[in-house]
Tab-separated table of C-alpha atoms and ligand atoms in Angstrom:
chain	number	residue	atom	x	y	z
A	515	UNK	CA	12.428	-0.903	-20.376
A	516	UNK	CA	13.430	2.431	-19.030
A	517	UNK	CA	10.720	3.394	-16.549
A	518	UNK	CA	11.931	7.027	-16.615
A	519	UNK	CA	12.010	7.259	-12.874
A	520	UNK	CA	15.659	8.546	-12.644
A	521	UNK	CA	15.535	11.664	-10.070
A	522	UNK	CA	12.440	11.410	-8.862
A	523	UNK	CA	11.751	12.516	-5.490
A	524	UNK	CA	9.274	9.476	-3.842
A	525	UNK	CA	7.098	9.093	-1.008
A	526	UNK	CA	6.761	5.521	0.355
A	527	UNK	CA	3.983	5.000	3.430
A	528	UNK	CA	4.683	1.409	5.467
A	529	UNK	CA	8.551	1.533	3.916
A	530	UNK	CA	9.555	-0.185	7.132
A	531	UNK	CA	8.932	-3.775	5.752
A	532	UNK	CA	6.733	-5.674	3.949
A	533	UNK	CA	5.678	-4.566	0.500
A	534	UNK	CA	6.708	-0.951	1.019
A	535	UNK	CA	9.949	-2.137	1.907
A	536	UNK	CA	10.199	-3.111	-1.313
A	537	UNK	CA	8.641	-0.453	-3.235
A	538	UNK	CA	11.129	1.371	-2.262
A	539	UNK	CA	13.697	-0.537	-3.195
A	540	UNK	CA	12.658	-1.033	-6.140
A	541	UNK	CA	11.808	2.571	-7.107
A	542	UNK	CA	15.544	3.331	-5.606
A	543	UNK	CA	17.082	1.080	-8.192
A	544	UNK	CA	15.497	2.539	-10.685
A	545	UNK	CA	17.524	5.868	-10.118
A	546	UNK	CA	14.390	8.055	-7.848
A	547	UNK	CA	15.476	9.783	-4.340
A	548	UNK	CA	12.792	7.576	-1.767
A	549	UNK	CA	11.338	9.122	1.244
A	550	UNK	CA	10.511	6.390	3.420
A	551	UNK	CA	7.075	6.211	6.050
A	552	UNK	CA	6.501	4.086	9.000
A	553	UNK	CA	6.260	4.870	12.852
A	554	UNK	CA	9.510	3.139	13.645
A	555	UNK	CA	12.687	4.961	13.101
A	556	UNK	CA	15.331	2.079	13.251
A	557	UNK	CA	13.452	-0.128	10.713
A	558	UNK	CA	13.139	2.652	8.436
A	559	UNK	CA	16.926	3.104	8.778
A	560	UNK	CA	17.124	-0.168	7.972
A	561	UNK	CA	15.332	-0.212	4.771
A	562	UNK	CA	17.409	3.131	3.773
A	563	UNK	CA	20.512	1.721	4.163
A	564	UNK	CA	19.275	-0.887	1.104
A	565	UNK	CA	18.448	2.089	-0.869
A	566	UNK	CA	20.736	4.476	-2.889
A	567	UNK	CA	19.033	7.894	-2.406
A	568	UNK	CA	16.770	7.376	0.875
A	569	UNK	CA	15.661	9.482	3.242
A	570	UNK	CA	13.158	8.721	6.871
A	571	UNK	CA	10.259	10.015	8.985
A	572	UNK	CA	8.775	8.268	12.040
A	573	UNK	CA	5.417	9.112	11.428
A	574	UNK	CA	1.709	6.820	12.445
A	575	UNK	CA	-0.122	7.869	9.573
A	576	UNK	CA	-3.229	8.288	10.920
A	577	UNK	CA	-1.994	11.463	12.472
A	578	UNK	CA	-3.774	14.205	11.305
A	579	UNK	CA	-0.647	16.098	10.335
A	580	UNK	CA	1.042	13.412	8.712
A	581	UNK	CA	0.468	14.208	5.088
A	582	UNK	CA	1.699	17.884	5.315
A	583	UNK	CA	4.508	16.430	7.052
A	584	UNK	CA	5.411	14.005	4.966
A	585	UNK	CA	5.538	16.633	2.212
A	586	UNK	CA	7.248	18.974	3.647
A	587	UNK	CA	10.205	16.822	4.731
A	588	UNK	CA	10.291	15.316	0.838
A	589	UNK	CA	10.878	18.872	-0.446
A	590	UNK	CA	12.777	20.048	1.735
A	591	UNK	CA	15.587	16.517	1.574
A	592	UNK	CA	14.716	15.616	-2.302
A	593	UNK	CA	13.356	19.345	-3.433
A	594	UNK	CA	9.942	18.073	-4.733
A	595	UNK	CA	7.086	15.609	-4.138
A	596	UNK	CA	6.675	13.534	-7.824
A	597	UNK	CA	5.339	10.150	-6.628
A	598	UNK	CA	3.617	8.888	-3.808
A	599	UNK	CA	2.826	5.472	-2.314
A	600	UNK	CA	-0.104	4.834	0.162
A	601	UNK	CA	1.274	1.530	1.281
A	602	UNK	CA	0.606	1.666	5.367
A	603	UNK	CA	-1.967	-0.892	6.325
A	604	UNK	CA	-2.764	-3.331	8.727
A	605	UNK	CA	-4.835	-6.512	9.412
A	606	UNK	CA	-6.053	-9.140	12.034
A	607	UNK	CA	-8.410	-12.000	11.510
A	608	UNK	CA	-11.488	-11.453	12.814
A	609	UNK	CA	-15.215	-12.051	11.846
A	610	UNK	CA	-17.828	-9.978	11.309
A	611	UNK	CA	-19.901	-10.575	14.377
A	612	UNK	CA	-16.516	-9.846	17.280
A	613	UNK	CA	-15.339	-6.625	14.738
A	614	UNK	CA	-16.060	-3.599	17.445
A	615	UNK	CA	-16.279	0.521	16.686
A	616	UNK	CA	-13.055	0.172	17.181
A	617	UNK	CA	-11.932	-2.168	14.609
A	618	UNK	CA	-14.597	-0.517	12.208
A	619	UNK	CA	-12.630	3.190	12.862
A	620	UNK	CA	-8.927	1.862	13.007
A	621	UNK	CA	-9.290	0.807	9.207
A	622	UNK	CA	-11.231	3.685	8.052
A	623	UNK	CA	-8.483	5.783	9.604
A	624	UNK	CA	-5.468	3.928	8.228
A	625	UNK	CA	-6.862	3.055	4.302
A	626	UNK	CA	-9.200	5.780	3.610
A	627	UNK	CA	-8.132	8.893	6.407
A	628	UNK	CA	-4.675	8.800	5.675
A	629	UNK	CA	-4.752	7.858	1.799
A	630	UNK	CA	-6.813	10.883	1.562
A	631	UNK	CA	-4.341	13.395	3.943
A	632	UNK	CA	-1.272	12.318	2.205
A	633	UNK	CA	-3.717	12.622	-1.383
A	634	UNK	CA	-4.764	16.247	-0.217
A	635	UNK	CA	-1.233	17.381	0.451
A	636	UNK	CA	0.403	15.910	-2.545
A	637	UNK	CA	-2.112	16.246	-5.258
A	638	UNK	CA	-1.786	19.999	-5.663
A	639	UNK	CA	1.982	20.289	-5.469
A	640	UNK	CA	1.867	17.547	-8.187
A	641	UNK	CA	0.090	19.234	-10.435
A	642	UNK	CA	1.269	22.616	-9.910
A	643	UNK	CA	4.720	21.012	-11.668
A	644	UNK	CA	2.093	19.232	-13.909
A	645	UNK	CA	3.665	16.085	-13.327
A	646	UNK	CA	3.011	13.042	-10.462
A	647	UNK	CA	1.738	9.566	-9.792
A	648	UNK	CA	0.240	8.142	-6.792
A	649	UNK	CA	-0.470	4.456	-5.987
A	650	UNK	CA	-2.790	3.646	-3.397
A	651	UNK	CA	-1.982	0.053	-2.018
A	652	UNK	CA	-5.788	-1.549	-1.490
A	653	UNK	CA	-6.386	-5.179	-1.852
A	654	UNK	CA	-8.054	-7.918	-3.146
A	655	UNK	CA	-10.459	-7.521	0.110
A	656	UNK	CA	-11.527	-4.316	-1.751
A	657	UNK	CA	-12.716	-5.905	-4.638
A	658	UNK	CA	-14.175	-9.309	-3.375
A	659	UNK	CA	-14.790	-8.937	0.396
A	660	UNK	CA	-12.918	-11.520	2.287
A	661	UNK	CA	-14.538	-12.873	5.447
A	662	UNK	CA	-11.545	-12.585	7.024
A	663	UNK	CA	-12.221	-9.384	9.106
A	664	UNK	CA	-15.239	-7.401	6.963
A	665	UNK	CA	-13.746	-3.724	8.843
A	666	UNK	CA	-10.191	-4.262	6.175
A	667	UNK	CA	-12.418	-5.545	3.273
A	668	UNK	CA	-15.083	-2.544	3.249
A	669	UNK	CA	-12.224	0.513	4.369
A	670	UNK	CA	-10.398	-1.208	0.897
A	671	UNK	CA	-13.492	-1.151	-1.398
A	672	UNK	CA	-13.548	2.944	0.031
A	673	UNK	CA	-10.240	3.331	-0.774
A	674	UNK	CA	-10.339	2.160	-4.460
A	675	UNK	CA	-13.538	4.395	-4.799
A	676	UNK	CA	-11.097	7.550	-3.399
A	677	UNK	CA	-8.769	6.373	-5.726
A	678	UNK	CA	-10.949	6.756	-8.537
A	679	UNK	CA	-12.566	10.190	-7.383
A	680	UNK	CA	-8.875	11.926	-7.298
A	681	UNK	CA	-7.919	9.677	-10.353
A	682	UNK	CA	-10.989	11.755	-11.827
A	683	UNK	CA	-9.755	15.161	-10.357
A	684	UNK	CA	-6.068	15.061	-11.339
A	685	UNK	CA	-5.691	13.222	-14.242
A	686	UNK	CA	-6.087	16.283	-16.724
A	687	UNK	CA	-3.024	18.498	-14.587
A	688	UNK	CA	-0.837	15.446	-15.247
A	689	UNK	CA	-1.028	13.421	-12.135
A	690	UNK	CA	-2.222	9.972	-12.899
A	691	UNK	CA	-3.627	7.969	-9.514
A	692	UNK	CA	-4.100	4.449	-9.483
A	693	UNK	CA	-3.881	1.972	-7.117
A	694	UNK	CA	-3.749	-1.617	-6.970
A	695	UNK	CA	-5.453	-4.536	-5.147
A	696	UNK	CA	-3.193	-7.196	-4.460
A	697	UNK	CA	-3.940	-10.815	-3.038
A	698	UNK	CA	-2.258	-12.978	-0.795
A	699	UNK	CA	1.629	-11.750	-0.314
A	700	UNK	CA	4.251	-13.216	1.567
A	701	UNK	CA	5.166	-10.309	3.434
A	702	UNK	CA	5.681	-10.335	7.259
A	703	UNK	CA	2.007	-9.405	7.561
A	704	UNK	CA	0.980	-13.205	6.548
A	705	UNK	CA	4.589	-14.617	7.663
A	706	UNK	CA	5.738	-12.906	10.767
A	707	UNK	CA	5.252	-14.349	13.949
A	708	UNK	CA	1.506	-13.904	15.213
A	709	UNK	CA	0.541	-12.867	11.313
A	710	UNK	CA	-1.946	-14.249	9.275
A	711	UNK	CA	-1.102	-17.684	8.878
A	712	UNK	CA	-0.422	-17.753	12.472
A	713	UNK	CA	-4.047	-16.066	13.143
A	714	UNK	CA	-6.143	-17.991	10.514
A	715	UNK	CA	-4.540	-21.517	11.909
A	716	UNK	CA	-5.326	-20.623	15.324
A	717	UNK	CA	-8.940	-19.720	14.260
A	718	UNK	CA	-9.741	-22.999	12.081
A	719	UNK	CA	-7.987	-25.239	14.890
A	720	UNK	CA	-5.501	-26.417	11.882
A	721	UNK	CA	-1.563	-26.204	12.227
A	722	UNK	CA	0.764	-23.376	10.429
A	723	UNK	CA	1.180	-24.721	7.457
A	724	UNK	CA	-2.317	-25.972	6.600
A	725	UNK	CA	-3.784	-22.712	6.838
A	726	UNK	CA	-1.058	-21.876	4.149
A	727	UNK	CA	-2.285	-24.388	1.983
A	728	UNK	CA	-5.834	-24.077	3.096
A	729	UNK	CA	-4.897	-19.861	1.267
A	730	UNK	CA	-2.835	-21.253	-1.702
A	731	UNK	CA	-5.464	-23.200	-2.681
A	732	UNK	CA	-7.920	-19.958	-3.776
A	733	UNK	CA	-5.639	-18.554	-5.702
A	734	UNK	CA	-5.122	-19.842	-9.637
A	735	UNK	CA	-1.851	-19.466	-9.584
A	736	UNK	CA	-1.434	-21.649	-6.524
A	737	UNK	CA	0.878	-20.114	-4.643
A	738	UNK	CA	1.363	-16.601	-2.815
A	739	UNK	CA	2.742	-13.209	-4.657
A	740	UNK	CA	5.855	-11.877	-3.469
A	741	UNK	CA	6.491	-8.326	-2.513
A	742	UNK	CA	8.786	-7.865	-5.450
A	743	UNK	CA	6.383	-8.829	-7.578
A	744	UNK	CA	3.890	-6.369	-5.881
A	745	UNK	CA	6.561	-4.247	-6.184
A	746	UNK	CA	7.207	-3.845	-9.293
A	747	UNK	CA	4.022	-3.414	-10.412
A	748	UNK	CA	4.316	-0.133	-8.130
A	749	UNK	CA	6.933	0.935	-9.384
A	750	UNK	CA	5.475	0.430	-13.259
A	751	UNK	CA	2.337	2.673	-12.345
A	752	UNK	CA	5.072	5.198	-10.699
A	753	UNK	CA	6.721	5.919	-13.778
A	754	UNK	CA	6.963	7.412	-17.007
A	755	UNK	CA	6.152	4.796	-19.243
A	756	UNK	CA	2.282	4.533	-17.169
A	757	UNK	CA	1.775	7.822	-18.773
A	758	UNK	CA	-2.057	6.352	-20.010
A	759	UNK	CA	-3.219	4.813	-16.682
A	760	UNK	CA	-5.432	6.043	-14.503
A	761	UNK	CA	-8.488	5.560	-12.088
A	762	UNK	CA	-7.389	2.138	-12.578
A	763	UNK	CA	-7.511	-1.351	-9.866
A	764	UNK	CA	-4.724	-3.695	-10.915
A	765	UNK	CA	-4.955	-6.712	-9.642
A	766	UNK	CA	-1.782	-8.247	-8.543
A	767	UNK	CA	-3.434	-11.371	-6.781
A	768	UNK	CA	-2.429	-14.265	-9.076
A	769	UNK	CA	-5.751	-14.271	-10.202
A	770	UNK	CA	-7.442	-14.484	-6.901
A	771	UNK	CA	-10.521	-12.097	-7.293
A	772	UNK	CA	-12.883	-14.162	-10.187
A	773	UNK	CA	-13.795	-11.450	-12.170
A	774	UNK	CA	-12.085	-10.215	-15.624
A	775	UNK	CA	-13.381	-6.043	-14.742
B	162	NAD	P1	3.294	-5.431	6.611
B	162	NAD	O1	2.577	-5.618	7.890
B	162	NAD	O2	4.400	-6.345	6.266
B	162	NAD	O3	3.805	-3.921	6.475
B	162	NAD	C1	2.921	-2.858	6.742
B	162	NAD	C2	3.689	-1.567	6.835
B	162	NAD	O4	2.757	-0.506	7.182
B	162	NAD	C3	4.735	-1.586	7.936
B	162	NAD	O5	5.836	-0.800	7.535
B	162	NAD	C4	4.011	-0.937	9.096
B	162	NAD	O6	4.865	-0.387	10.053
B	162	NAD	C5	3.245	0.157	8.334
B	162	NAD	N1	2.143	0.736	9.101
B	162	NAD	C6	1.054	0.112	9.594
B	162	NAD	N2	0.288	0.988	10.280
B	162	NAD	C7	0.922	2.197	10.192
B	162	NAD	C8	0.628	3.490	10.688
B	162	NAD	N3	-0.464	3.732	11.428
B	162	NAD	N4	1.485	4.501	10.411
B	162	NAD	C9	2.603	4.274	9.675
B	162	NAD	N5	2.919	3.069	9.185
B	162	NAD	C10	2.086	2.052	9.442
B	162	NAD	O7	2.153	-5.522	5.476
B	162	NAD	P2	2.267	-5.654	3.879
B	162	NAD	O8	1.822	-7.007	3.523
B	162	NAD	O9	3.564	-5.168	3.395
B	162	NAD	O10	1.079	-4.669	3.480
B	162	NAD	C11	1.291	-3.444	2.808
B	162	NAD	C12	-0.028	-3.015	2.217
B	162	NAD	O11	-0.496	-4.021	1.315
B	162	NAD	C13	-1.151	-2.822	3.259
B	162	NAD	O12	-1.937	-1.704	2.909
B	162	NAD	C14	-1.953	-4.099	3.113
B	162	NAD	O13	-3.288	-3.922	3.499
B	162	NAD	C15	-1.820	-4.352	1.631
B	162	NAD	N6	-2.075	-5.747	1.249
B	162	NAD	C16	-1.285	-6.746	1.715
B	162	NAD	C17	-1.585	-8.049	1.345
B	162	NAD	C18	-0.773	-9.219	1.825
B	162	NAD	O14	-1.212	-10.359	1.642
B	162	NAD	N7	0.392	-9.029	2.426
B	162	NAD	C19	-2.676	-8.313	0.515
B	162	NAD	C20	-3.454	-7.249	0.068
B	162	NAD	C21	-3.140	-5.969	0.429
């Protein structure tokens, strides 16, 4: 299938591994000019140099200015803004009684603050050329609230529901916003060193690699997703042939979250 993405100038938040990492490869190969996010310059230059038409800003996206920013560098390399990916995101194990203000205000600020700054900025110029797509990477927290640390879970569920409300706002000037709420990925968040396995091992008292299964075995399909397959699910709701989808939650969990809606 041609997705139709073929010169299309992309925004990619969190390209420096992980899932965005491969977003963006994936919406390079399919012909678009990528812009990629993350706060560290040399990874992101290492993710560009996989991609045909990249280009990189070190930016923590929970900077106030970091949407405009972002923008402004995508015209000004690629000459437009037509898709955008909210991808940045972060997570620790923790439970509900140790989470602190803290931990409460660092994931409002990185799903919900920043989706909606980089939103703000690129809604309008989308629709001005009547044309866009944004994907707002949530989770599987978002629609089932894991235990795992509450703060992720609830600053997910708020990010769907700002999904939805520009989803609501847009859709009619020809930018469609989705996002999608994927389960448990084997990306460097669960796999790195210190990640979640590492984490949710340490916390149960169990080795490694029976916390893996310990995960594996809550999901139907009984294994992890992969970031390609994450991935490309992005980079379907990013193009052309999505032209009927919006305010929509895909689930990309391997049927994780036991509900059909
Ligand atoms: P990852 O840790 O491998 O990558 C996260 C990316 O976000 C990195 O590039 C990191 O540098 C960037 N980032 C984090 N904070 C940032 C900030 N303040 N400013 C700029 N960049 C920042 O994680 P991943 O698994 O690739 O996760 C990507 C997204 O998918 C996140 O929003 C995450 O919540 C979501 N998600 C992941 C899983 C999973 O199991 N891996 C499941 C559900 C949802």
């Amino acid at each position: 299938m041609e997705l139709g993405l073929r010169g299309r100038a992309c925004i990619v938040t969190g390209a420096s591994r992980g899932i965005g990492a491969a977003a963006a490869r994936a919406l390079s190969a399919e012909g678009a000019s990528v812009l990629l996010v993350a706060r560290d310059a040399s990874r992101l230059e290492a993710v560009a140099g996989e991609c045909e038409r990249a280009a990189t800003i070190a930016l923590d996206v929970t900077r106030a200015d970091s949407g405009e920013r972002a923008m402004a560098a995508c015209r000004e390399r690629f000459g437009s803004v037509d898709v955008l990916v909210n991808n940045a995101g972060a997570m620790r194990v923790r439970p509900l009684q140790e989470l602190t203000d803290a931990d409460w205000r660092e994931q409002w600020e990185l799903n919900v603050m920043a989706s909606l700054r980089f939103m703000r900025a690129a809604a309008p110029l989308m629709a001005e050329q009547g044309w866009g797509r944004i994907v707002n990477v949530s989770s599987s927290s978002g629609k089932r609230p894991s235990t795992s640390n509450v703060a992720y879970a609830v600053a997910k569920s708020a990010q769907l529901a700002l999904s939805r409300a520009y989803a609501d706002a847009y859709a009619a000037s020809g930018v469609l916003v989705n996002a999608i709420a994927p389960g448990p990925i084997e990306s460097p968040l669960w796999t790195s060193a210190g990640g979640l396995a590492d984490q949710s091992a340490a916390r149960k008292g169990v080795d490694r690699e029976r916390a893996l299964e310990e995960a594996r075995s809550k999901i139907p399909l009984g294994r992890f997703g992969t970031e390609d397959e994450v991935a490309a699910v992005i980079a379907f709701l990013c193009s052309e042939r999505a032209s009927d989808v919006a305010g929509a939650a895909w689930s990309v969990d391997g049927g994780s979250v036991p509900s059909i809606v």
